[in-house]
Amino acid sequence: MTYTRTLLAAVAISAATSGGAFAQDQNLTLQMNEFTCKDMLIRSGFERDFTMAYMHGFMSGKVNETEFDVEKLTRATDAVLEYCISKPDATILSAFEEARG
């Protein structure tokens, strides 16, 4: 749990301060309704972390949530990972919708 909390904070900071690995390929376009859990799980550590941070931001924006509740996001991250491991063919969007309701 502490690792996940630290990871969320580190990813949030690094995503805000760098272009990240995804930005290296400027022709890369990902569709959230096609990007699967397996696609996320096989990414390198930073790319996986960046995807998780991006999706948390997307989901927060979708519901106009402006509060960064570390405990809530930690539980949601754990739930997304469990969901993705058990359902690798599911979309990352469905995993986040399930975890963050």
C-alpha atoms as an extended CHARMM CRD file, in Angstrom:
* protein
*
       101  EXT
         1         1  MET       CA              0.0000000000        0.0000000000        0.0000000000  PROA      1               0.0000000000
         2         2  THR       CA              2.8430000000        2.4070000000        0.8180000000  PROA      2               0.0000000000
         3         3  TYR       CA              4.5060000000        1.5700000000       -2.4990000000  PROA      3               0.0000000000
         4         4  THR       CA              1.3140000000        2.4200000000       -4.3840000000  PROA      4               0.0000000000
         5         5  ARG       CA              0.9080000000        5.7120000000       -2.4990000000  PROA      5               0.0000000000
         6         6  THR       CA              4.5160000000        6.6660000000       -3.2340000000  PROA      6               0.0000000000
         7         7  LEU       CA              4.0900000000        5.5750000000       -6.8340000000  PROA      7               0.0000000000
         8         8  LEU       CA              0.9980000000        7.7560000000       -7.3040000000  PROA      8               0.0000000000
         9         9  ALA       CA              2.7800000000       10.8080000000       -5.9440000000  PROA      9               0.0000000000
        10        10  ALA       CA              5.9000000000       10.1760000000       -8.0210000000  PROA      10              0.0000000000
        11        11  VAL       CA              3.9430000000        9.5680000000      -11.2050000000  PROA      11              0.0000000000
        12        12  ALA       CA              1.8060000000       12.6550000000      -10.6970000000  PROA      12              0.0000000000
        13        13  ILE       CA              4.9370000000       14.7670000000      -10.3060000000  PROA      13              0.0000000000
        14        14  SER       CA              6.8410000000       13.1830000000      -13.1900000000  PROA      14              0.0000000000
        15        15  ALA       CA              3.8430000000       13.3220000000      -15.5280000000  PROA      15              0.0000000000
        16        16  ALA       CA              3.4830000000       17.0200000000      -14.7910000000  PROA      16              0.0000000000
        17        17  THR       CA              7.1770000000       17.7710000000      -15.3460000000  PROA      17              0.0000000000
        18        18  SER       CA              8.1650000000       15.6270000000      -18.3300000000  PROA      18              0.0000000000
        19        19  GLY       CA              6.8480000000       14.4350000000      -21.6500000000  PROA      19              0.0000000000
        20        20  GLY       CA              7.3690000000       10.8250000000      -20.6320000000  PROA      20              0.0000000000
        21        21  ALA       CA              8.0070000000        7.7740000000      -22.7530000000  PROA      21              0.0000000000
        22        22  PHE       CA              4.7900000000        8.0980000000      -24.7290000000  PROA      22              0.0000000000
        23        23  ALA       CA              5.8340000000       11.5450000000      -25.9500000000  PROA      23              0.0000000000
        24        24  GLN       CA              8.9520000000       10.1110000000      -27.5970000000  PROA      24              0.0000000000
        25        25  ASP       CA              6.8350000000        8.6830000000      -30.4280000000  PROA      25              0.0000000000
        26        26  GLN       CA              4.8510000000       11.6630000000      -31.6460000000  PROA      26              0.0000000000
        27        27  ASN       CA              2.8450000000        9.4800000000      -34.0540000000  PROA      27              0.0000000000
        28        28  LEU       CA              1.4690000000        7.3210000000      -31.2410000000  PROA      28              0.0000000000
        29        29  THR       CA             -2.2760000000        7.6400000000      -30.6930000000  PROA      29              0.0000000000
        30        30  LEU       CA             -4.0380000000        5.4650000000      -28.1520000000  PROA      30              0.0000000000
        31        31  GLN       CA             -7.7980000000        4.9820000000      -28.0780000000  PROA      31              0.0000000000
        32        32  MET       CA             -9.0130000000        4.3830000000      -24.5320000000  PROA      32              0.0000000000
        33        33  ASN       CA            -11.9190000000        2.2570000000      -25.7360000000  PROA      33              0.0000000000
        34        34  GLU       CA             -9.4280000000       -0.0330000000      -27.5480000000  PROA      34              0.0000000000
        35        35  PHE       CA             -6.4450000000        0.0510000000      -25.1660000000  PROA      35              0.0000000000
        36        36  THR       CA             -6.6710000000       -3.1680000000      -23.1550000000  PROA      36              0.0000000000
        37        37  CYS       CA             -5.5470000000       -4.1200000000      -19.6960000000  PROA      37              0.0000000000
        38        38  LYS       CA             -2.9900000000       -6.4040000000      -21.3190000000  PROA      38              0.0000000000
        39        39  ASP       CA             -1.6500000000       -3.4530000000      -23.3400000000  PROA      39              0.0000000000
        40        40  MET       CA             -1.1540000000       -1.5450000000      -20.1010000000  PROA      40              0.0000000000
        41        41  LEU       CA              0.3040000000       -4.4640000000      -18.1550000000  PROA      41              0.0000000000
        42        42  ILE       CA              2.9900000000       -5.2350000000      -20.7640000000  PROA      42              0.0000000000
        43        43  ARG       CA              4.2390000000       -1.6380000000      -20.8650000000  PROA      43              0.0000000000
        44        44  SER       CA              7.5070000000       -0.7290000000      -19.1920000000  PROA      44              0.0000000000
        45        45  GLY       CA              7.3540000000        0.5610000000      -15.6430000000  PROA      45              0.0000000000
        46        46  PHE       CA              7.2660000000        4.2660000000      -16.4910000000  PROA      46              0.0000000000
        47        47  GLU       CA              4.7930000000        3.8280000000      -19.3540000000  PROA      47              0.0000000000
        48        48  ARG       CA              2.5050000000        1.7480000000      -17.1200000000  PROA      48              0.0000000000
        49        49  ASP       CA              2.7570000000        4.3170000000      -14.3320000000  PROA      49              0.0000000000
        50        50  PHE       CA              2.1190000000        7.1630000000      -16.7700000000  PROA      50              0.0000000000
        51        51  THR       CA             -0.9540000000        5.3480000000      -18.1330000000  PROA      51              0.0000000000
        52        52  MET       CA             -2.2990000000        4.8520000000      -14.6190000000  PROA      52              0.0000000000
        53        53  ALA       CA             -1.7410000000        8.5110000000      -13.7240000000  PROA      53              0.0000000000
        54        54  TYR       CA             -3.3030000000        9.6780000000      -16.9880000000  PROA      54              0.0000000000
        55        55  MET       CA             -6.3540000000        7.4870000000      -16.4900000000  PROA      55              0.0000000000
        56        56  HSD       CA             -6.8090000000        8.6810000000      -12.9100000000  PROA      56              0.0000000000
        57        57  GLY       CA             -6.7240000000       12.2470000000      -14.2180000000  PROA      57              0.0000000000
        58        58  PHE       CA             -9.1510000000       11.3950000000      -17.0110000000  PROA      58              0.0000000000
        59        59  MET       CA            -11.5970000000        9.7600000000      -14.6170000000  PROA      59              0.0000000000
        60        60  SER       CA            -11.3120000000       12.6580000000      -12.1530000000  PROA      60              0.0000000000
        61        61  GLY       CA            -11.9780000000       15.1240000000      -14.9500000000  PROA      61              0.0000000000
        62        62  LYS       CA            -14.9460000000       13.1200000000      -16.1610000000  PROA      62              0.0000000000
        63        63  VAL       CA            -16.7180000000       13.6040000000      -12.8280000000  PROA      63              0.0000000000
        64        64  ASN       CA            -15.3270000000       17.0950000000      -12.1940000000  PROA      64              0.0000000000
        65        65  GLU       CA            -13.3750000000       15.8360000000       -9.1910000000  PROA      65              0.0000000000
        66        66  THR       CA            -10.7340000000       18.3340000000       -8.0900000000  PROA      66              0.0000000000
        67        67  GLU       CA             -9.6380000000       16.6820000000       -4.8550000000  PROA      67              0.0000000000
        68        68  PHE       CA             -6.5630000000       14.4080000000       -4.8420000000  PROA      68              0.0000000000
        69        69  ASP       CA             -7.5060000000       11.8180000000       -2.2340000000  PROA      69              0.0000000000
        70        70  VAL       CA             -4.4090000000        9.6390000000       -1.9250000000  PROA      70              0.0000000000
        71        71  GLU       CA             -6.1490000000        6.8210000000       -0.0230000000  PROA      71              0.0000000000
        72        72  LYS       CA             -9.0000000000        6.6460000000       -2.5410000000  PROA      72              0.0000000000
        73        73  LEU       CA             -6.6290000000        6.6670000000       -5.5330000000  PROA      73              0.0000000000
        74        74  THR       CA             -4.4100000000        4.0580000000       -3.8900000000  PROA      74              0.0000000000
        75        75  ARG       CA             -7.3750000000        1.7110000000       -3.4500000000  PROA      75              0.0000000000
        76        76  ALA       CA             -8.5360000000        2.4180000000       -7.0050000000  PROA      76              0.0000000000
        77        77  THR       CA             -5.0630000000        1.7020000000       -8.4130000000  PROA      77              0.0000000000
        78        78  ASP       CA             -4.9440000000       -1.6230000000       -6.5950000000  PROA      78              0.0000000000
        79        79  ALA       CA             -8.4510000000       -2.4490000000       -7.8560000000  PROA      79              0.0000000000
        80        80  VAL       CA             -7.5120000000       -1.5800000000      -11.4610000000  PROA      80              0.0000000000
        81        81  LEU       CA             -4.4430000000       -3.8080000000      -11.3170000000  PROA      81              0.0000000000
        82        82  GLU       CA             -6.4280000000       -6.7110000000       -9.8570000000  PROA      82              0.0000000000
        83        83  TYR       CA             -9.1480000000       -6.2210000000      -12.4780000000  PROA      83              0.0000000000
        84        84  CYS       CA             -6.6080000000       -6.0800000000      -15.3150000000  PROA      84              0.0000000000
        85        85  ILE       CA             -4.7670000000       -9.1800000000      -14.1520000000  PROA      85              0.0000000000
        86        86  SER       CA             -8.0260000000      -11.1260000000      -14.0060000000  PROA      86              0.0000000000
        87        87  LYS       CA             -9.4260000000       -9.6580000000      -17.2630000000  PROA      87              0.0000000000
        88        88  PRO       CA             -6.4990000000       -8.8130000000      -19.5740000000  PROA      88              0.0000000000
        89        89  ASP       CA             -8.7380000000       -8.4330000000      -22.6360000000  PROA      89              0.0000000000
        90        90  ALA       CA            -10.9350000000       -5.7900000000      -20.9660000000  PROA      90              0.0000000000
        91        91  THR       CA            -10.3530000000       -2.1660000000      -21.8970000000  PROA      91              0.0000000000
        92        92  ILE       CA             -8.3930000000        0.0440000000      -19.5440000000  PROA      92              0.0000000000
        93        93  LEU       CA            -11.3950000000        2.3710000000      -19.5390000000  PROA      93              0.0000000000
        94        94  SER       CA            -13.6930000000       -0.3760000000      -18.2640000000  PROA      94              0.0000000000
        95        95  ALA       CA            -11.1510000000       -1.2610000000      -15.5650000000  PROA      95              0.0000000000
        96        96  PHE       CA            -11.1180000000        2.3200000000      -14.3240000000  PROA      96              0.0000000000
        97        97  GLU       CA            -14.8820000000        2.6500000000      -14.5410000000  PROA      97              0.0000000000
        98        98  GLU       CA            -15.2300000000       -0.4930000000      -12.4290000000  PROA      98              0.0000000000
        99        99  ALA       CA            -12.5970000000        0.5770000000       -9.8970000000  PROA      99              0.0000000000
       100       100  ARG       CA            -13.6590000000        4.1930000000       -9.5780000000  PROA      100             0.0000000000
       101       101  GLY       CA            -17.3710000000        3.6910000000      -10.2210000000  PROA      101             0.0000000000
